[in-house]
Amino acid sequence: RFQACVYFASVFQAMSCGIHYLASVFMAVTPNFVCGFPGNVSSVLFHNSSASNIEDIWTLWTSTENYIVVQLENGEIWELDQCSRSKREVSLDLAYEHKGNKSVFPCSDGFLYDDTKWKSTVVTQWDLVCDREWLAKLIQPTFMLGVLIGAVIFGDIADRLGRQRVIWFTSAGQFVFGIAVAFTFDYYSFVIVRFLLAMVSSGYLVVAFVYVTEFVGIKARTWASMHVHAFFAMGIMVVALVGFLVRTWWVYQIFLSIATLPFVLCCWMLPETPFWLLSEERYEDAQKVIDTMARWNKVSTPCDVSELCSVQQDDLAGGRMGDDDTSSTKKHNILDLFCNWQIARRTITVWLIWFTGSLGYYVFSLSSVSLGGNEYLNLFLIGAVELPCYIIACVAMDKLGRRNTLIPFLILSALICVLIMFIPQDFNILIILANMAGKFSIGVAFGLIYLYTAELYPTIVRSLAVGSGSMMCRVGSVVAPFCVYLRSVWIFMPLVATVYFFQLLVGIMALLSGILTIMLPETLGKPLTNTLVEATEIGRNKKSCSEKTPPAHSGAASEKIEMFGQERASTDK
């Protein structure tokens, strides 16, 4: 019961990460627009259709190359394009086509926007169109840049100051910065506050994975960690629902931010993990947490931390720890992820998988815009399709193992990327199905790598390892939005060719990642490690362990902590 309460309280807040990551999908949408005009309009003409106001014309708007002809009350006739306007010099009749002289003027009177879908967006709020369009395109990449930086910073802080304090700070930060975004007064303050929101959102997501992994035992670790992604996907579905109901961007942002307010009010009760307390030699505090777990779970078998400490002291006395682990209170940094060849090779492979998973996830998602239909329903389904993905991943991870699940799904996503290249463009349904299959397969690998990374590294650098991996993941997510904008910069490359190019890139990287994953050790059913020496020994056979390094006992001690609090004593039966 204790682990269940801690788990669901922690992952509930993960929904806010999914919410803020995808909020800009509707908040920064660019509706149809044309140049404003100087005066009051008397009649409007669009091709063969006429109206008394422009609002009636938007339903007929089909292309950005269209323009609207308006006649003002003073008799002037203007042609309104998206980024310019022309005044007809001599024209007595209101006609759509005009071959006479025109005077071109800039859009000094602002713009007129189609508000039939959205009453207000950040684009319409600050006129992020035409020569300011690039500012709108930077909204999502700058957010992902904040996610990248936050993953590393808070992952390192969590290893130094503890998981509990980071969860407290990032939870409150998501709520405060989320509300603050709605009250920003200009574009630059909006981007800055969203950048800070991205940092705390990323920090929470990274540390939450480590937090629940260290509290949940071996039996439930796979399902518990993988379904953090499920709550993230539920956050995406919340974005679709709120976007459908609320059409003003700042009200929309407030509703999204208060969705997880209950967790902010109760997160202060979450305890620190015994793993981190033991690694910092805070044995009394660890004993208090374990005693609390025992009372909640009605476990009568005592667990004395001093017994675990004596095992670690014996390891120190016997010289079983390397020079890097002689002091558990040593402050670690990212260089510890390259402390020896085995760990360095593991780190490079893991980073490549993180990057490939993120890039592939977003490339397949961006390709799915050709689905058409209701955009809110599409986003909802994009989030919902991830739920069965994680269920299948959990079953495969428990039956086949982490490595044996990761390898085939990486290779499968690579094959699907190549397959899409040979599907004729006329077969739209087949292309869509292939894209969804590719996203499904890369989603399994993307979700699995969080848990796999946490299991491959010891307690002293676990948050740092997950944080640095998430940093590489966000490099891919920063690059992905620019792939969408490539066509507007490189007009000679068609959109389809652009998508195919990046899908081929994802396929090559997925194939390379799958091959390198073969060299990673299997972690299924093994206790979490505390030291770099123990982490290096993962996957080695008994012979190599006996010849090179005596078996570490602190891993067994860790297993006692993992299993404690989840088993009832035999006297209770």
XYZ file of C-alpha atoms in Angstrom:
573
model
C 0.000 0.000 0.000
C 2.831 2.390 0.796
C 4.493 1.916 -2.589
C 1.133 2.166 -4.371
C 0.289 5.500 -2.729
C 3.740 6.920 -3.450
C 3.640 5.644 -7.021
C 0.239 6.987 -8.040
C 0.902 10.312 -6.342
C 4.156 10.662 -8.269
C 2.948 9.587 -11.700
C -0.218 11.666 -11.482
C 1.949 14.746 -11.836
C 3.535 13.204 -14.949
C 0.308 14.142 -16.726
C 1.288 17.790 -16.354
C 4.519 17.047 -18.245
C 2.536 15.639 -21.177
C 0.205 18.633 -20.960
C 2.913 21.288 -21.103
C 4.977 19.442 -23.727
C 2.059 19.469 -26.195
C 0.216 22.633 -25.108
C 1.628 24.699 -27.977
C -0.127 22.468 -30.523
C -3.283 24.570 -30.091
C -1.912 27.567 -28.216
C 0.410 28.638 -31.063
C -1.808 27.722 -34.010
C -1.861 30.188 -36.921
C -5.391 30.751 -38.267
C -6.271 32.213 -41.649
C -5.474 35.923 -41.839
C -5.226 38.922 -44.144
C -3.939 42.470 -43.866
C -6.029 44.996 -42.009
C -7.595 47.973 -43.799
C -7.816 51.687 -42.901
C -11.493 52.414 -42.333
C -14.946 50.858 -42.153
C -15.913 48.255 -44.716
C -19.136 48.437 -46.675
C -18.849 45.267 -48.794
C -16.516 42.288 -49.206
C -15.839 40.225 -52.324
C -14.122 36.844 -52.567
C -14.140 35.346 -56.055
C -17.857 35.157 -56.942
C -19.094 35.480 -53.362
C -19.949 38.763 -51.677
C -20.689 39.611 -48.056
C -21.045 42.577 -45.752
C -18.214 41.553 -43.428
C -15.036 39.497 -43.645
C -16.182 36.961 -41.022
C -18.580 35.494 -43.582
C -15.729 34.937 -46.054
C -13.491 32.707 -43.901
C -15.558 29.606 -44.610
C -14.681 30.012 -48.315
C -10.947 30.500 -47.726
C -9.015 27.583 -49.231
C -5.458 28.752 -49.905
C -2.883 31.222 -48.602
C -2.561 32.510 -52.193
C -6.103 33.877 -52.079
C -6.913 37.504 -51.447
C -9.985 39.458 -50.388
C -11.371 42.597 -52.053
C -13.060 45.115 -49.754
C -14.786 48.414 -50.444
C -14.671 50.990 -47.688
C -17.388 53.462 -46.792
C -15.330 56.266 -48.385
C -15.358 54.407 -51.715
C -11.769 53.105 -51.651
C -11.213 49.553 -52.889
C -8.463 47.433 -51.352
C -7.044 44.017 -52.149
C -6.024 42.286 -48.925
C -3.314 39.644 -49.102
C -1.787 37.893 -46.111
C 1.325 40.052 -45.848
C 0.496 43.092 -47.987
C -2.409 45.174 -49.227
C -3.015 47.004 -52.487
C -5.120 50.076 -53.123
C -6.739 50.287 -56.546
C -6.035 53.707 -58.052
C -8.992 54.048 -60.405
C -11.849 51.606 -60.005
C -15.498 52.491 -60.063
C -16.899 48.941 -59.982
C -16.260 46.363 -57.285
C -14.775 43.385 -59.124
C -12.485 40.595 -57.964
C -10.083 40.833 -60.904
C -8.433 44.174 -61.597
C -5.786 44.939 -64.237
C -5.389 48.620 -63.500
C -2.810 50.408 -61.396
C -2.368 49.473 -57.738
C -0.401 50.973 -54.878
C 1.109 48.392 -52.516
C 1.233 49.177 -48.794
C 2.534 47.221 -45.775
C 0.174 45.894 -43.108
C 0.499 48.936 -40.861
C -3.075 48.546 -39.547
C -2.455 45.037 -38.209
C -4.112 41.840 -39.375
C -7.565 40.317 -39.505
C -7.757 36.723 -38.213
C -10.231 33.929 -38.650
C -11.676 33.373 -35.155
C -14.199 30.681 -36.053
C -12.033 27.978 -34.385
C -9.848 29.923 -31.965
C -10.900 33.200 -30.405
C -7.293 33.981 -29.534
C -3.853 32.362 -29.864
C -0.360 33.648 -29.129
C 0.006 34.188 -32.870
C -3.011 36.478 -33.040
C -2.124 38.107 -29.708
C 1.265 39.374 -30.894
C 0.865 39.189 -34.704
C 3.436 36.410 -35.194
C 2.889 36.239 -38.944
C 4.697 37.296 -42.133
C 8.086 38.758 -41.186
C 7.480 37.702 -37.537
C 6.493 34.160 -38.446
C 9.887 32.808 -37.401
C 9.126 33.865 -33.826
C 6.106 31.561 -33.788
C 8.223 28.721 -35.143
C 10.685 29.140 -32.272
C 8.065 28.563 -29.561
C 8.310 24.756 -29.516
C 12.084 24.469 -30.169
C 12.877 26.910 -27.329
C 10.601 24.911 -25.039
C 12.442 21.713 -25.952
C 15.734 23.484 -25.350
C 14.535 24.189 -21.825
C 13.585 20.531 -21.484
C 17.104 19.580 -22.572
C 18.810 21.827 -20.020
C 16.394 20.952 -17.222
C 16.956 17.225 -17.685
C 20.683 17.569 -16.983
C 20.480 20.194 -14.241
C 17.778 18.564 -12.146
C 19.126 15.066 -12.756
C 22.430 16.161 -11.243
C 20.753 18.064 -8.395
C 18.659 14.988 -7.543
C 21.837 12.945 -7.078
C 23.374 15.655 -4.898
C 20.438 16.915 -2.816
C 17.997 14.037 -3.078
C 14.977 13.072 -5.138
C 12.455 14.450 -2.661
C 13.572 18.082 -2.796
C 13.671 18.120 -6.598
C 10.153 16.658 -6.804
C 8.925 19.319 -4.385
C 10.511 22.182 -6.320
C 9.645 21.019 -9.835
C 6.035 20.227 -8.907
C 5.472 23.692 -7.484
C 7.408 25.184 -10.396
C 5.154 23.558 -12.987
C 2.078 25.053 -11.378
C 3.557 28.526 -10.802
C 5.203 28.880 -14.214
C 2.180 27.292 -15.935
C -0.117 29.956 -14.505
C 2.462 32.682 -15.151
C 2.542 31.838 -18.869
C -1.100 32.883 -19.166
C -0.319 36.349 -17.771
C 2.781 37.194 -19.803
C 2.595 40.651 -21.366
C 4.619 40.130 -24.556
C 6.185 37.449 -26.739
C 9.611 37.535 -25.104
C 8.309 37.174 -21.562
C 6.094 34.369 -22.846
C 9.070 32.473 -24.275
C 11.193 33.025 -21.144
C 8.505 31.787 -18.743
C 7.784 28.805 -21.021
C 11.509 28.048 -21.040
C 11.510 27.931 -17.220
C 8.348 25.811 -17.322
C 10.106 23.392 -19.678
C 13.071 23.086 -17.303
C 10.974 22.156 -14.265
C 8.697 19.862 -16.302
C 11.679 17.971 -17.664
C 13.299 17.896 -14.238
C 10.221 16.372 -12.679
C 9.802 13.728 -15.372
C 13.427 12.610 -15.134
C 13.507 12.441 -11.340
C 10.048 10.842 -11.113
C 11.303 7.857 -13.138
C 14.217 7.405 -10.769
C 11.996 7.995 -7.742
C 9.397 5.329 -8.545
C 12.112 2.927 -9.728
C 13.871 3.126 -6.361
C 10.651 2.670 -4.386
C 9.156 -0.211 -6.357
C 10.596 -3.717 -6.069
C 11.828 -5.983 -8.822
C 8.466 -7.704 -9.400
C 6.582 -4.504 -10.279
C 9.419 -2.308 -11.517
C 8.708 -2.870 -15.222
C 5.008 -2.053 -15.124
C 5.462 0.811 -12.680
C 8.125 2.631 -14.678
C 6.576 2.031 -18.091
C 3.199 3.355 -17.042
C 4.709 6.685 -16.153
C 4.615 7.077 -19.948
C 0.937 6.140 -19.886
C 0.183 9.085 -17.604
C 2.243 11.305 -19.916
C 0.054 10.102 -22.803
C -3.033 10.848 -20.717
C -1.727 14.397 -20.444
C -1.725 14.592 -24.255
C -5.351 13.493 -24.270
C -6.164 16.186 -21.700
C -4.656 18.771 -24.070
C -6.986 17.587 -26.840
C -10.022 17.721 -24.553
C -9.264 21.168 -23.107
C -8.352 22.476 -26.565
C -11.752 21.355 -27.844
C -13.611 23.052 -24.982
C -11.577 26.259 -24.520
C -10.655 28.411 -27.521
C -8.859 31.356 -25.853
C -5.161 30.608 -25.371
C -4.611 32.134 -21.923
C -7.761 30.544 -20.464
C -6.704 27.297 -22.133
C -3.277 27.576 -20.442
C -4.812 28.197 -17.011
C -7.100 25.180 -17.290
C -4.176 22.993 -18.314
C -2.057 24.248 -15.403
C -4.656 23.642 -12.690
C -5.339 20.092 -13.918
C -2.691 18.685 -11.550
C -3.133 21.143 -8.665
C -4.108 18.346 -6.198
C -0.619 16.858 -6.443
C 1.050 20.198 -5.690
C -0.927 20.342 -2.441
C 0.097 16.840 -1.320
C 3.579 16.320 -2.816
C 5.183 17.631 0.374
C 4.283 14.345 2.097
C 6.399 12.230 -0.266
C 9.442 10.728 1.506
C 13.029 10.453 0.329
C 14.045 7.091 -1.155
C 15.981 4.712 1.125
C 18.440 4.068 -1.723
C 19.571 7.681 -1.847
C 19.658 7.974 1.962
C 21.870 4.888 2.190
C 24.187 6.171 -0.538
C 24.604 9.363 1.527
C 25.159 7.334 4.743
C 22.045 8.820 6.353
C 21.160 5.540 7.993
C 18.826 6.902 10.653
C 16.684 8.687 8.071
C 16.613 5.554 5.914
C 15.496 3.528 8.941
C 12.622 5.957 9.563
C 11.384 5.602 5.975
C 11.630 1.813 6.143
C 9.743 1.758 9.466
C 7.006 3.884 7.888
C 6.795 1.437 4.997
C 6.493 -1.420 7.484
C 3.602 0.237 9.347
C 1.692 1.028 6.135
C 2.194 -2.455 4.695
C 1.570 -4.232 8.024
C 4.873 -6.076 7.824
C 5.999 -7.524 11.119
C 9.408 -8.811 9.992
C 11.945 -6.166 11.055
C 14.440 -4.711 8.625
C 17.484 -3.284 10.359
C 19.469 -0.824 8.273
C 22.519 -1.465 10.438
C 22.708 -5.005 9.018
C 22.860 -3.597 5.511
C 25.461 -1.067 6.603
C 27.640 -3.778 8.087
C 27.666 -5.574 4.738
C 28.850 -2.416 3.007
C 31.491 -1.837 5.671
C 32.785 -5.379 5.123
C 33.063 -4.589 1.404
C 35.118 -1.519 2.201
C 37.361 -3.421 4.597
C 37.925 -6.178 2.063
C 38.910 -3.705 -0.647
C 36.050 -4.688 -2.880
C 35.275 -1.180 -3.945
C 37.268 0.736 -6.541
C 38.933 4.040 -5.993
C 35.907 5.826 -7.423
C 33.613 4.323 -4.790
C 35.693 4.585 -1.618
C 33.381 7.263 -0.375
C 29.668 7.021 -0.964
C 29.360 10.689 -0.202
C 31.592 11.698 -3.108
C 29.980 14.215 -5.419
C 29.648 12.705 -8.877
C 29.446 14.379 -12.261
C 28.856 13.377 -15.860
C 32.465 12.166 -16.243
C 31.581 9.242 -13.984
C 29.458 7.915 -16.853
C 32.790 7.344 -18.659
C 34.801 6.055 -15.685
C 35.869 2.880 -17.529
C 35.522 1.358 -20.974
C 32.495 -0.806 -20.123
C 30.524 2.092 -18.617
C 31.621 4.497 -21.391
C 30.499 2.127 -24.154
C 27.224 1.619 -22.303
C 26.699 5.382 -22.020
C 27.324 6.047 -25.724
C 24.876 3.319 -26.741
C 22.214 4.498 -24.307
C 22.567 8.107 -25.472
C 22.163 7.031 -29.104
C 18.977 5.122 -28.257
C 17.586 8.140 -26.413
C 18.275 10.429 -29.382
C 16.922 7.976 -31.950
C 13.778 7.298 -29.942
C 12.952 10.979 -29.547
C 13.711 11.936 -33.149
C 11.775 8.949 -34.480
C 8.812 9.618 -32.212
C 8.438 13.190 -33.431
C 9.167 12.448 -37.085
C 6.448 9.784 -37.152
C 4.104 12.138 -35.304
C 4.752 14.957 -37.750
C 4.109 12.569 -40.648
C 0.675 11.763 -39.215
C -0.690 15.253 -40.004
C -1.874 13.825 -43.351
C -4.553 11.889 -41.457
C -6.950 14.830 -41.825
C -10.289 14.957 -40.054
C -10.887 16.514 -36.666
C -7.600 17.850 -35.301
C -8.712 17.472 -31.682
C -9.700 13.851 -32.217
C -6.415 13.211 -34.023
C -4.379 14.497 -31.081
C -6.498 12.492 -28.669
C -5.866 9.318 -30.674
C -2.148 10.098 -30.903
C -2.060 10.029 -27.108
C -4.383 7.019 -26.822
C -2.363 4.882 -29.255
C 0.545 4.938 -26.814
C -1.390 3.101 -24.085
C -1.430 -0.358 -25.751
C 2.143 0.274 -26.836
C 3.332 0.359 -23.230
C 1.247 -2.656 -22.217
C 2.862 -4.769 -24.930
C 6.267 -3.396 -23.965
C 5.713 -4.388 -20.322
C 4.709 -7.936 -21.208
C 7.682 -8.334 -23.536
C 10.119 -6.831 -21.031
C 9.036 -9.245 -18.296
C 9.008 -12.272 -20.591
C 11.933 -11.593 -22.920
C 13.982 -9.083 -20.969
C 14.859 -5.439 -21.538
C 17.577 -5.944 -24.134
C 15.743 -8.662 -26.050
C 12.690 -6.401 -26.332
C 14.608 -3.270 -27.279
C 16.616 -4.842 -30.112
C 13.736 -6.194 -32.279
C 11.609 -3.062 -31.907
C 14.503 -0.796 -32.895
C 15.222 -2.941 -35.944
C 11.502 -3.137 -36.750
C 11.208 0.653 -36.728
C 14.217 0.828 -39.055
C 12.592 -1.620 -41.486
C 9.316 0.328 -41.411
C 11.188 3.542 -42.227
C 12.682 1.857 -45.288
C 9.317 0.348 -46.232
C 7.642 3.760 -46.251
C 10.153 4.913 -48.860
C 8.799 2.343 -51.352
C 5.059 2.817 -50.757
C 3.473 4.790 -53.634
C 2.136 8.166 -52.610
C -1.332 7.271 -53.910
C -1.703 4.594 -51.217
C -2.540 7.055 -48.434
C -4.131 4.528 -46.103
C -1.155 2.189 -46.373
C 1.255 5.063 -45.676
C -0.751 6.086 -42.622
C -0.808 2.522 -41.290
C 2.941 2.235 -41.834
C 3.513 5.522 -40.005
C 1.414 4.361 -37.068
C 3.272 1.045 -36.989
C 6.562 2.910 -37.026
C 5.453 5.166 -34.188
C 4.245 2.137 -32.238
C 7.564 0.316 -32.583
C 9.713 3.356 -31.803
C 7.356 4.118 -28.909
C 8.153 0.759 -27.309
C 11.868 1.474 -27.534
C 11.396 5.069 -26.391
C 9.411 4.025 -23.329
C 11.677 1.120 -22.441
C 14.914 3.121 -22.385
C 13.876 5.093 -19.289
C 13.684 1.985 -17.103
C 16.625 0.305 -18.820
C 18.848 3.326 -18.163
C 17.834 3.442 -14.493
C 18.708 -0.251 -14.126
C 22.039 -0.026 -15.970
C 23.527 2.579 -13.620
C 24.110 2.626 -9.837
C 22.330 4.783 -7.285
C 25.136 7.338 -7.047
C 24.766 8.389 -10.719
C 21.312 7.034 -11.608
C 19.526 10.390 -11.819
C 22.502 11.834 -13.686
C 22.417 8.960 -16.187
C 18.684 9.303 -16.815
C 19.033 13.098 -16.950
C 21.879 13.032 -19.467
C 19.986 10.481 -21.553
C 16.955 12.724 -21.495
C 19.227 15.558 -22.620
C 20.162 13.556 -25.727
C 16.480 12.769 -26.166
C 15.647 16.471 -26.166
C 18.348 17.178 -28.738
C 16.268 15.007 -31.050
C 13.052 16.769 -30.060
C 14.676 20.184 -30.664
C 15.759 19.096 -34.153
C 12.399 17.540 -35.067
C 10.279 20.754 -35.214
C 12.741 22.309 -37.656
C 12.123 19.379 -40.002
C 8.570 20.686 -40.429
C 9.821 24.161 -41.311
C 12.464 22.936 -43.775
C 10.143 23.215 -46.749
C 9.631 26.960 -46.199
C 13.417 27.430 -46.217
C 14.395 24.894 -48.876
C 11.653 25.317 -51.440
C 13.300 22.924 -53.901
C 12.682 19.940 -51.603
C 9.013 18.838 -51.563
C 7.393 18.146 -48.214
C 7.047 14.426 -48.940
C 10.725 14.171 -49.856
C 11.621 16.015 -46.646
C 9.618 13.596 -44.535
C 11.098 10.593 -46.362
C 14.617 11.947 -45.860
C 14.234 12.193 -42.100
C 12.444 8.842 -41.902
C 15.415 7.295 -43.687
C 17.712 9.048 -41.198
C 15.677 7.619 -38.323
C 15.799 4.180 -39.926
C 19.598 4.222 -40.209
C 20.024 5.403 -36.622
C 17.482 2.873 -35.319
C 19.335 0.052 -37.084
C 22.663 1.218 -35.651
C 21.136 1.509 -32.172
C 19.673 -1.975 -32.416
C 23.054 -3.458 -33.336
C 24.872 -1.660 -30.503
C 22.192 -2.727 -27.992
C 23.371 -6.323 -28.400
C 26.429 -5.409 -26.321
C 24.359 -4.068 -23.406
C 23.796 -6.355 -20.380
C 20.396 -7.753 -19.431
C 18.913 -6.341 -16.197
C 15.685 -8.339 -15.897
C 15.216 -9.675 -12.357
C 18.429 -8.151 -11.043
C 18.606 -5.799 -8.038
C 19.543 -2.189 -8.469
C 23.231 -1.484 -7.975
C 24.744 1.083 -5.625
C 28.314 1.437 -6.905
C 30.027 1.754 -10.260
C 31.882 -1.507 -9.601
C 28.582 -3.367 -9.216
C 27.185 -1.681 -12.343
C 30.267 -2.747 -14.331
C 29.773 -6.358 -13.238
C 26.190 -6.529 -14.579
C 25.949 -9.106 -17.330
C 29.296 -10.754 -16.699
C 29.330 -14.506 -16.202
C 30.290 -16.069 -12.893
C 33.715 -17.061 -14.124
C 34.746 -13.538 -15.101
C 33.378 -12.177 -11.837
C 35.298 -14.689 -9.756
C 38.509 -14.074 -11.623
C 38.463 -10.285 -11.728
C 36.234 -8.846 -9.005
C 34.708 -10.531 -5.959
C 30.926 -10.431 -5.948
C 29.575 -7.302 -4.304
C 27.142 -7.884 -1.455
C 25.573 -4.477 -1.415
C 23.490 -5.480 -4.408
C 21.970 -8.239 -2.289
C 21.402 -5.709 0.425
C 19.662 -3.474 -2.072
C 17.438 -6.356 -3.044
C 16.383 -6.731 0.587
C 15.249 -3.107 0.582
C 13.394 -3.539 -2.703
C 11.500 -6.578 -1.527
C 10.889 -5.162 1.954
C 7.530 -3.532 2.463
C 5.931 -5.611 -0.304
C 5.846 -9.019 1.400
C 3.760 -9.849 4.460
C 5.401 -11.835 7.223
C 4.564 -15.501 7.494
C 3.026 -14.828 10.919
C 0.322 -12.769 9.192
C -0.905 -15.781 7.240
